[in-house]
Coordinates of C-alpha atoms and ligand atoms in Angstrom, one line a residue:
M9 CA 11.6 32.5 10.2
V10 CA 14.0 30.0 11.9
E11 CA 16.9 29.2 9.6
Y12 CA 15.9 25.5 9.1
N13 CA 12.5 26.4 7.8
K14 CA 14.0 28.3 5.0
L15 CA 14.8 26.8 1.8
I16 CA 18.4 25.5 1.7
F17 CA 19.5 27.8 -1.1
E18 CA 18.6 30.9 0.9
I19 CA 20.9 29.8 3.9
S20 CA 23.8 29.1 1.5
R21 CA 26.9 31.4 1.9
P22 CA 29.9 31.2 -0.5
G23 CA 32.6 29.1 0.6
R24 CA 31.0 27.4 3.6
V25 CA 31.3 23.7 3.4
G26 CA 29.7 20.7 5.2
S27 CA 32.7 18.3 4.8
S28 CA 36.3 18.0 5.6
L29 CA 38.0 15.6 3.2
P30 CA 41.8 14.9 3.1
E31 CA 43.8 16.4 0.2
S32 CA 43.5 14.0 -2.5
D33 CA 46.6 11.8 -3.0
V34 CA 45.7 10.7 -6.6
D35 CA 46.8 12.7 -9.7
A36 CA 43.8 14.8 -10.9
I37 CA 42.8 13.7 -14.5
D38 CA 42.1 16.1 -17.2
L39 CA 38.3 15.7 -17.6
K40 CA 38.4 17.3 -20.9
E41 CA 40.4 14.4 -22.2
K42 CA 38.1 11.8 -20.8
I43 CA 34.6 13.2 -21.1
P44 CA 32.8 14.3 -24.5
Q45 CA 32.9 18.1 -24.8
H46 CA 29.1 18.4 -24.9
L47 CA 28.6 16.8 -21.6
I48 CA 31.1 19.1 -19.8
R49 CA 29.5 22.1 -17.7
D50 CA 30.3 25.7 -18.8
V51 CA 29.8 26.8 -15.2
S52 CA 29.9 24.9 -11.8
A53 CA 26.7 23.4 -10.4
E54 CA 24.8 26.1 -8.2
L55 CA 24.8 23.8 -5.2
P56 CA 24.0 25.3 -1.7
E57 CA 27.0 26.0 0.5
V58 CA 26.2 25.0 3.9
S59 CA 27.7 23.5 7.1
E60 CA 27.0 19.9 8.1
L61 CA 24.8 21.0 11.1
Q62 CA 22.7 23.4 8.7
L63 CA 22.4 20.3 6.4
I64 CA 21.2 18.0 9.2
R65 CA 18.7 20.6 10.4
H66 CA 17.5 21.0 6.8
Y67 CA 16.7 17.4 6.3
T68 CA 15.4 16.9 9.9
A69 CA 12.9 19.7 9.4
L70 CA 11.9 18.3 5.9
S71 CA 11.2 15.0 7.4
N72 CA 9.2 16.6 10.2
K73 CA 6.9 17.9 7.7
N74 CA 6.0 14.6 6.5
H75 CA 3.2 12.7 8.2
G76 CA 3.9 9.0 8.9
I77 CA 2.8 6.3 11.2
D78 CA 5.5 7.0 13.6
N79 CA 4.3 10.7 14.1
G80 CA 0.4 10.5 13.9
F81 CA -2.8 8.5 13.4
Y82 CA -3.3 7.5 9.9
P83 CA -6.7 5.9 9.4
L84 CA -6.4 5.6 5.5
G85 CA -8.9 3.0 4.5
S86 CA -7.7 0.0 2.4
C87 CA -4.1 0.9 3.2
T88 CA -3.7 -0.7 6.7
M89 CA -1.4 2.0 7.9
K90 CA -0.4 0.2 11.1
Y91 CA 2.8 0.5 13.3
N92 CA 5.7 -1.0 11.9
P93 CA 7.5 -2.7 14.9
K94 CA 11.1 -1.7 15.1
I95 CA 12.4 -5.1 15.8
N96 CA 11.7 -5.7 12.1
E97 CA 14.2 -3.0 11.3
D98 CA 16.8 -4.6 13.8
V99 CA 16.5 -8.0 12.1
A100 CA 16.6 -6.7 8.5
H101 CA 19.7 -4.7 9.5
L102 CA 21.6 -7.9 10.7
Q103 CA 24.8 -8.0 8.8
G104 CA 24.2 -11.7 7.8
F105 CA 21.2 -10.2 5.6
T106 CA 22.6 -7.1 4.5
H107 CA 26.2 -8.3 3.5
I108 CA 25.0 -10.8 1.2
H109 CA 24.6 -10.8 -2.6
P110 CA 21.9 -12.7 -4.7
Y111 CA 24.9 -13.9 -6.9
Q112 CA 26.6 -15.8 -4.2
P113 CA 26.7 -19.4 -4.4
V114 CA 23.7 -21.0 -2.8
E115 CA 25.8 -22.9 -0.2
S116 CA 26.9 -19.6 1.1
V117 CA 23.4 -18.1 1.5
Q118 CA 21.3 -21.1 3.1
G119 CA 20.2 -19.0 6.0
A120 CA 18.6 -16.4 3.6
L121 CA 17.1 -19.1 1.5
K122 CA 15.7 -20.7 4.6
L123 CA 14.0 -17.5 5.6
L124 CA 12.5 -17.2 2.2
Y125 CA 11.3 -20.6 2.0
E126 CA 9.8 -20.5 5.5
L127 CA 8.1 -17.2 4.7
Q128 CA 6.6 -19.0 1.6
E129 CA 5.4 -21.7 3.9
D130 CA 4.2 -19.3 6.4
L131 CA 2.1 -17.1 3.9
A132 CA 0.8 -20.5 2.2
E133 CA -0.6 -21.5 5.6
I134 CA -2.1 -18.1 6.4
T135 CA -3.9 -17.8 3.1
G136 CA -4.7 -21.6 2.7
M137 CA -2.8 -21.8 -0.5
D138 CA -0.5 -24.7 -1.8
A139 CA 2.5 -22.4 -2.7
V140 CA 3.7 -19.0 -2.8
T141 CA 6.1 -16.8 -4.9
L142 CA 7.5 -13.9 -3.1
Q143 CA 8.8 -12.1 -6.2
P144 CA 6.2 -9.3 -6.9
S145 CA 6.9 -6.0 -5.3
A146 CA 3.4 -4.5 -4.7
G147 CA -0.1 -5.5 -4.5
A148 CA -0.7 -4.5 -8.1
Q149 CA 2.2 -6.5 -9.3
G150 CA 0.9 -9.4 -7.5
E151 CA -2.6 -9.0 -9.1
W152 CA -0.8 -8.9 -12.6
T153 CA 1.3 -12.0 -11.7
G154 CA -1.8 -13.9 -10.6
L155 CA -3.7 -13.0 -13.7
M156 CA -0.8 -13.9 -15.9
M157 CA -0.9 -17.4 -14.3
V158 CA -4.6 -17.5 -15.0
K159 CA -3.9 -16.8 -18.5
A160 CA -1.1 -19.4 -18.7
Y161 CA -3.3 -21.9 -17.1
L162 CA -6.1 -21.3 -19.4
E163 CA -3.9 -21.4 -22.5
H164 CA -2.3 -24.6 -21.4
N165 CA -5.8 -26.1 -21.1
G166 CA -6.8 -24.9 -24.5
E167 CA -9.2 -22.4 -23.3
K168 CA -9.8 -18.8 -24.7
R169 CA -11.3 -16.8 -21.9
T170 CA -11.1 -13.2 -22.3
K171 CA -12.9 -11.5 -19.5
V172 CA -12.2 -10.6 -15.9
L173 CA -15.1 -9.8 -13.6
V174 CA -14.5 -7.1 -10.9
P175 CA -17.3 -5.6 -8.5
D176 CA -17.9 -1.9 -8.6
S177 CA -16.4 -1.5 -5.2
A178 CA -12.9 -3.1 -6.4
H179 CA -9.8 -1.2 -6.0
G180 CA -8.6 0.4 -9.1
T181 CA -5.6 -1.7 -9.4
N182 CA -8.0 -4.8 -9.9
P183 CA -9.3 -3.6 -13.5
A184 CA -5.9 -2.1 -14.3
S185 CA -4.1 -5.3 -13.7
A186 CA -6.6 -7.3 -15.6
T187 CA -6.2 -4.8 -18.5
V188 CA -2.5 -5.0 -18.5
A189 CA -2.6 -8.8 -18.5
G190 CA -4.5 -8.7 -21.5
F191 CA -8.1 -9.3 -20.3
K192 CA -11.1 -7.3 -20.9
T193 CA -12.6 -6.0 -17.6
V194 CA -16.3 -6.2 -16.8
T195 CA -17.7 -4.4 -13.8
I196 CA -20.4 -6.1 -11.9
P197 CA -22.8 -3.9 -9.7
S198 CA -23.1 -4.6 -6.0
N199 CA -26.4 -5.3 -4.3
E200 CA -28.1 -2.9 -1.9
Q201 CA -26.1 -4.3 1.1
G202 CA -22.9 -3.4 -0.8
L203 CA -22.0 -7.1 -1.4
V204 CA -21.7 -9.2 -4.6
D205 CA -25.1 -9.5 -6.4
L206 CA -25.5 -13.1 -7.1
N207 CA -27.9 -12.5 -9.8
E208 CA -25.7 -10.1 -11.7
L209 CA -22.8 -12.5 -11.1
R210 CA -24.9 -15.5 -12.5
K211 CA -25.9 -13.1 -15.5
H212 CA -22.2 -12.3 -16.3
M213 CA -20.6 -15.6 -15.7
N214 CA -20.0 -17.6 -19.1
S215 CA -17.3 -19.5 -20.9
D216 CA -15.6 -16.1 -21.8
V217 CA -14.9 -15.4 -18.1
A218 CA -11.4 -16.3 -17.0
A219 CA -11.7 -15.1 -13.3
L220 CA -13.6 -13.1 -10.9
M221 CA -11.4 -10.8 -8.7
L222 CA -12.8 -10.2 -5.0
T223 CA -11.5 -8.9 -1.8
N224 CA -13.1 -10.3 1.2
P225 CA -13.9 -8.3 3.2
N226 CA -14.6 -6.0 0.4
T227 CA -13.6 -2.4 0.3
L228 CA -16.8 -1.3 2.2
G229 CA -15.3 -3.5 5.0
L230 CA -18.1 -6.0 4.7
F231 CA -17.6 -9.7 4.6
E232 CA -19.0 -11.5 1.6
K233 CA -21.2 -14.0 3.4
E234 CA -22.1 -15.7 0.2
I235 CA -18.6 -16.6 -0.7
I236 CA -19.0 -20.3 -0.9
E237 CA -21.9 -19.8 -3.4
I238 CA -20.0 -17.3 -5.3
A239 CA -17.0 -19.6 -5.7
K240 CA -19.4 -22.4 -6.8
I241 CA -20.9 -20.1 -9.5
V242 CA -17.5 -19.1 -10.8
H243 CA -16.0 -22.6 -10.6
D244 CA -19.2 -24.2 -12.1
S245 CA -18.7 -22.1 -15.4
G246 CA -14.8 -22.8 -15.6
G247 CA -13.6 -19.6 -14.1
L248 CA -11.1 -19.1 -11.4
L249 CA -11.5 -17.0 -8.2
Y250 CA -8.8 -14.4 -7.4
Y251 CA -8.4 -12.9 -4.0
D252 CA -7.3 -9.3 -3.5
G253 CA -5.5 -9.7 0.0
A254 CA -5.1 -6.1 0.5
N255 CA -7.8 -6.6 3.4
A256 CA -6.3 -9.7 4.9
N257 CA -5.8 -7.7 8.2
A258 CA -9.5 -8.7 8.9
I259 CA -9.0 -12.4 8.5
L260 CA -5.9 -13.7 9.9
G261 CA -6.2 -16.8 12.0
K262 CA -10.0 -16.7 11.3
T263 CA -10.4 -18.0 8.0
T264 CA -8.4 -18.3 4.8
P265 CA -8.9 -17.5 1.2
G266 CA -8.4 -21.1 0.5
Q267 CA -11.3 -22.1 2.7
M268 CA -13.4 -19.5 1.1
G269 CA -12.7 -21.2 -2.3
F270 CA -10.3 -18.8 -3.9
D271 CA -7.5 -20.2 -6.3
I272 CA -5.2 -17.3 -6.3
V273 CA -4.3 -14.8 -3.6
H274 CA -1.9 -11.8 -3.3
L275 CA -1.0 -10.2 0.0
N276 CA 0.3 -6.8 0.8
L277 CA 3.2 -7.4 3.2
H278 CA 3.3 -3.6 3.3
K279 CA -0.1 -3.6 4.8
T280 CA -1.0 -6.7 6.8
F281 CA 2.6 -7.7 7.7
T282 CA 4.1 -4.4 9.0
T283 CA 6.7 -3.7 6.6
P284 CA 7.2 0.1 5.6
H285 CA 4.5 1.5 3.4
G286 CA 4.0 4.4 1.2
G287 CA 6.1 6.7 -0.9
G288 CA 6.1 4.2 -3.8
G289 CA 7.8 1.3 -2.1
P290 CA 9.7 -0.9 -1.8
G291 CA 6.8 -3.1 -1.1
A292 CA 6.0 -6.8 -1.5
G293 CA 2.9 -8.5 -3.2
P294 CA 3.6 -12.4 -2.9
V295 CA 1.2 -14.5 -4.5
G296 CA -0.2 -17.9 -3.4
V297 CA -1.9 -20.4 -5.5
K298 CA -3.7 -23.8 -5.3
S299 CA -2.1 -26.7 -6.6
K300 CA -3.5 -26.6 -10.2
L301 CA -1.7 -23.3 -10.9
L302 CA 1.6 -24.1 -9.3
P303 CA 3.3 -25.1 -12.5
Y304 CA 2.7 -21.4 -13.7
L305 CA 4.5 -19.8 -10.7
P306 CA 7.3 -17.4 -11.5
V307 CA 10.8 -18.6 -11.7
P308 CA 13.2 -19.1 -9.8
R309 CA 11.5 -20.8 -7.0
I310 CA 13.0 -21.4 -3.6
E311 CA 12.6 -25.0 -2.8
K312 CA 13.9 -27.3 -0.2
Q313 CA 15.6 -30.6 -1.3
K314 CA 16.5 -32.7 1.7
D315 CA 18.2 -30.5 4.3
N316 CA 19.3 -27.8 1.5
Y317 CA 17.5 -24.8 0.1
V318 CA 17.8 -24.3 -3.7
I319 CA 17.0 -21.8 -6.4
D320 CA 15.1 -23.8 -9.0
Y321 CA 14.6 -22.5 -12.6
N322 CA 13.4 -25.8 -13.8
H323 CA 9.6 -25.1 -14.4
P324 CA 9.0 -25.1 -17.9
L325 CA 5.4 -23.8 -17.8
S326 CA 6.3 -21.0 -15.4
I327 CA 5.2 -17.5 -16.5
G328 CA 8.9 -16.5 -15.9
R329 CA 10.6 -14.0 -13.7
V330 CA 8.5 -11.0 -12.6
K331 CA 11.2 -9.1 -10.5
G332 CA 14.9 -9.0 -10.1
Y333 CA 16.3 -11.8 -8.0
Y334 CA 13.8 -13.2 -5.4
G335 CA 11.8 -10.3 -4.5
N336 CA 12.3 -7.2 -2.1
F337 CA 14.5 -9.2 0.3
G338 CA 14.9 -6.7 3.1
I339 CA 11.0 -6.2 3.1
L340 CA 10.5 -10.1 3.2
V341 CA 12.8 -10.2 6.2
R342 CA 10.7 -7.7 8.0
A343 CA 7.4 -9.6 7.2
Y344 CA 9.0 -12.9 8.3
T345 CA 10.1 -11.1 11.7
Y346 CA 6.6 -9.9 12.3
I347 CA 4.8 -13.3 11.5
R348 CA 7.4 -15.1 13.8
T349 CA 7.3 -12.6 16.7
M350 CA 3.4 -12.6 16.6
G351 CA 2.7 -16.4 16.0
P352 CA -0.5 -17.9 15.2
E353 CA -2.3 -16.4 18.2
G354 CA -0.8 -13.1 18.0
L355 CA -2.1 -12.8 14.3
R356 CA -5.4 -14.0 15.3
Q357 CA -5.5 -11.3 17.9
V358 CA -4.5 -8.7 15.2
S359 CA -7.6 -9.2 13.3
E360 CA -9.9 -9.3 16.3
S361 CA -8.6 -6.0 17.5
A362 CA -8.8 -4.6 14.0
V363 CA -12.2 -5.4 13.6
L364 CA -13.2 -4.2 17.2
H365 CA -11.4 -0.9 16.7
A366 CA -13.3 -0.3 13.5
N367 CA -16.7 -1.1 14.9
Y368 CA -16.0 1.0 17.9
L369 CA -15.2 4.1 15.8
R370 CA -18.0 3.3 13.5
K371 CA -20.6 3.4 16.4
K372 CA -19.1 6.5 17.7
L373 CA -19.3 8.2 14.3
E374 CA -22.5 7.0 12.7
P375 CA -24.9 9.5 14.5
Y376 CA -23.0 12.4 12.8
F377 CA -22.5 11.1 9.4
D378 CA -24.5 9.2 6.8
A379 CA -23.7 5.5 7.0
P380 CA -25.0 3.9 4.0
Y381 CA -24.0 0.3 5.3
S382 CA -24.7 0.5 8.7
Q383 CA -23.8 -3.1 10.1
I384 CA -21.2 -4.8 11.8
C385 CA -18.0 -4.2 9.8
K386 CA -14.7 -5.9 9.6
H387 CA -11.4 -4.1 9.8
E388 CA -12.7 -0.8 8.0
F389 CA -16.0 1.2 7.3
V390 CA -17.3 3.7 5.2
L391 CA -19.4 6.8 5.9
S392 CA -20.7 9.4 3.5
G393 CA -20.4 13.0 3.7
S394 CA -23.6 13.6 1.7
R395 CA -25.4 15.0 4.8
Q396 CA -22.5 17.7 5.0
K397 CA -22.8 18.2 1.2
K398 CA -26.4 19.5 1.5
Q399 CA -24.7 22.3 3.7
G400 CA -22.1 22.9 1.1
V401 CA -19.3 21.2 2.5
R402 CA -17.7 18.4 0.6
T403 CA -15.9 15.4 1.9
L404 CA -12.7 16.7 0.5
D405 CA -13.2 20.0 2.7
M406 CA -13.4 17.7 6.1
A407 CA -10.5 15.9 5.0
K408 CA -8.5 19.1 4.8
R409 CA -9.8 20.3 8.2
L410 CA -8.6 17.0 9.8
L411 CA -4.9 18.2 8.9
D412 CA -5.4 21.1 11.2
F413 CA -5.7 18.4 14.1
G414 CA -2.6 16.5 13.1
Y415 CA -4.5 13.6 11.6
H416 CA -3.9 12.0 8.2
P417 CA -7.5 12.0 6.6
P418 CA -9.2 8.8 5.9
T419 CA -9.4 7.6 2.2
I420 CA -11.9 9.6 0.5
Y421 CA -14.1 9.4 -2.6
F422 CA -13.3 5.4 -2.7
P423 CA -15.0 3.2 -3.1
L424 CA -16.6 4.8 -6.1
N425 CA -20.1 3.3 -5.4
V426 CA -20.5 5.5 -2.2
E427 CA -21.3 9.2 -2.6
E428 CA -19.1 11.6 -0.8
C429 CA -17.2 8.6 0.7
L430 CA -15.0 8.4 3.8
M431 CA -13.3 5.1 4.3
I432 CA -11.7 4.6 7.8
E433 CA -9.4 1.9 8.7
P434 CA -8.2 2.5 12.4
T435 CA -5.9 -0.7 12.5
E436 CA -5.3 -2.8 15.7
T437 CA -2.2 -0.7 16.7
E438 CA -4.0 2.2 17.9
S439 CA -5.1 3.0 21.5
K440 CA -8.6 3.6 22.6
E441 CA -7.4 7.2 23.6
T442 CA -6.2 7.7 20.1
L443 CA -9.6 6.4 18.6
D444 CA -11.7 8.7 21.1
A445 CA -9.6 11.6 20.3
F446 CA -10.1 11.0 16.5
A447 CA -13.8 10.6 16.9
D448 CA -14.0 13.8 19.0
V449 CA -12.4 15.7 16.1
M450 CA -14.6 14.3 13.5
I451 CA -17.7 15.1 15.6
Q452 CA -16.4 18.5 16.2
I453 CA -15.9 19.0 12.2
A454 CA -19.5 17.7 11.8
R455 CA -20.6 20.4 14.2
E456 CA -18.4 23.1 12.5
V457 CA -20.2 22.2 9.1
E458 CA -23.6 23.1 10.8
E459 CA -22.4 26.2 12.8
N460 CA -19.4 27.6 11.0
P461 CA -18.8 26.0 7.7
D462 CA -16.4 28.6 6.5
I463 CA -13.6 27.2 9.0
V464 CA -14.1 23.9 7.1
L465 CA -14.2 25.3 3.7
N466 CA -11.1 27.2 4.1
A467 CA -9.0 24.4 5.9
P468 CA -6.3 23.7 6.6
H469 CA -5.1 26.5 8.8
T470 CA -2.2 25.2 10.3
T471 CA -0.2 23.4 7.8
I472 CA 2.8 25.1 6.0
I473 CA 0.8 25.3 2.8
G474 CA -2.8 25.5 2.3
R475 CA -4.7 23.8 -0.7
L476 CA -2.7 22.8 -3.5
D477 CA -4.0 22.2 -7.1
E478 CA -3.7 18.5 -6.6
V479 CA -4.0 17.5 -10.1
Q480 CA -1.3 20.0 -11.1
A481 CA 0.9 19.0 -8.2
A482 CA 0.9 15.3 -9.2
R483 CA 1.2 15.9 -12.9
Q484 CA 3.7 18.7 -13.0
P485 CA 5.3 18.8 -9.8
I486 CA 8.1 21.4 -9.3
L487 CA 11.0 19.5 -7.9
R488 CA 13.7 21.9 -8.5
Y489 CA 14.7 25.1 -6.8
T490 CA 14.0 27.8 -9.6
K491 CA 13.1 31.2 -9.7
E492 CA 9.5 30.3 -10.4
V493 CA 9.4 28.4 -7.1
E494 CA 10.4 31.6 -5.3
L495 CA 7.5 33.5 -7.0
E496 CA 5.2 30.5 -6.2
K497 CA 6.4 30.7 -2.6
E498 CA 5.0 34.2 -2.4
T499 CA 1.7 33.1 -3.8
I500 CA 1.3 30.0 -1.7
K501 CA 2.9 31.6 1.5
L502 CA 5.5 28.8 2.1
Ligands
LIG8 C1 -8.0 -3.4 -1.9 C2 -6.6 -3.0 -2.5 N1 -6.2 -3.9 -3.5 C3 -4.9 -3.6 -4.0 C4 -4.3 -2.6 -3.7 C5 -2.8 -2.4 -4.4 O1 -1.8 -2.6 -3.7 P1 -0.4 -1.9 -4.0 O2 -0.6 -0.3 -3.5 O3 0.7 -2.5 -3.2 O4 0.0 -1.9 -5.5 C6 -4.6 -1.7 -2.8 C7 -3.8 -0.5 -2.4 O5 -4.1 0.3 -1.8 C8 -5.8 -2.0 -2.2 O6 -6.3 -1.2 -1.1

């Protein structure tokens, strides 16, 4: 095995160093005097002793084992894994942005505040809302922020509404955010077309309902055509309409949540607006609101007074601060760069291409898989592996087989209302050749299920490790080098 594919502890040699620091010219301190006895080590830490080159190869090899949008297709439905243009990075790394501090006097950071203000304005225009906060650092935190505003609005108006409705196709964060915000979640079943069932909605709407949370297009990739009627039903009974903007890649420049009748929106900048995504962050989930909710926006707010940009805390009805400072600033710079380089026409083309790509792939794959909602979709679509399940092969097996071809699998088993679900979102940034190649592999896997199911059932065959106990790996990951890892290594053939 080449050296850099070994664990770094295995290539360690006593006395080898990866740094050459000059002799210290400050007096050594006696640690024993300064540090409580129980915090002092008895033996030195057993760190690997390697050269700088060995270290670089080790980390480069590790990074190559990771799958990201820069090294492969990533059709992970609902996650909009699109290309992150490198110009975003160039701009975010300008010293004028990286060398400032949130505690600097506002006069000295007018450029940064201008960028934040203009991003708020751009996102308000894109969503059809009256004002935007940039503070939340994820979609889920945006949802929670929006619902806390709903709560504050209702309380201020003397209303005690306790329930939030979510369709059965909703992303799991929707009910979770509603619960954390103190509401009871009620799930409403979709109709046979996969859309909101208006009769069910009418049945559930009453004076207890604070809001309906929806994403449009929904997680099946289908546009809720009755959205104006849905908004009317919710508003007529005194509720608010919340837009989960994770699927905004389908509607840019075409329509806005505001036009559809929504009162609150969150966007995932790390999806639609090309900021880096995954690995737990940092993300950004700005929230936009219609004017009736404006007093409840988090503080501080970035505002413009004459020609100056100010940080304003003076909003007594605000729900308060939801994030340190003004949000994930570097991420906000990247999203602003993207919006300004694309312009309104470019953003409209984004959605047109995203929808075209999804429908192209859908039509290619539908003959080989069950398609529970076979109709024109928006930016993503769902297939079902129920046909393959009859041959004893599950959607999970097919997802694992895709790894052998260097593809990140689509989202699987979500939304929950589709049996053996595969949720595919190709995004606008992929070429026709990539879509064709992916379709060919999916078709090959469908054939393998018929002709040689074992190859799918035992996949992956080409990755460094095979199948993990995923629950165990998530709940009790082994993150440290220990003797047990060495044993484990034998069994999982690292
Ligand atoms: C439809 C939908 N809503 C909300 C979210 C939550 O966003 P985040 O992961 O940024 O918290 C996601 C994330 O995948 C999503 O797909």
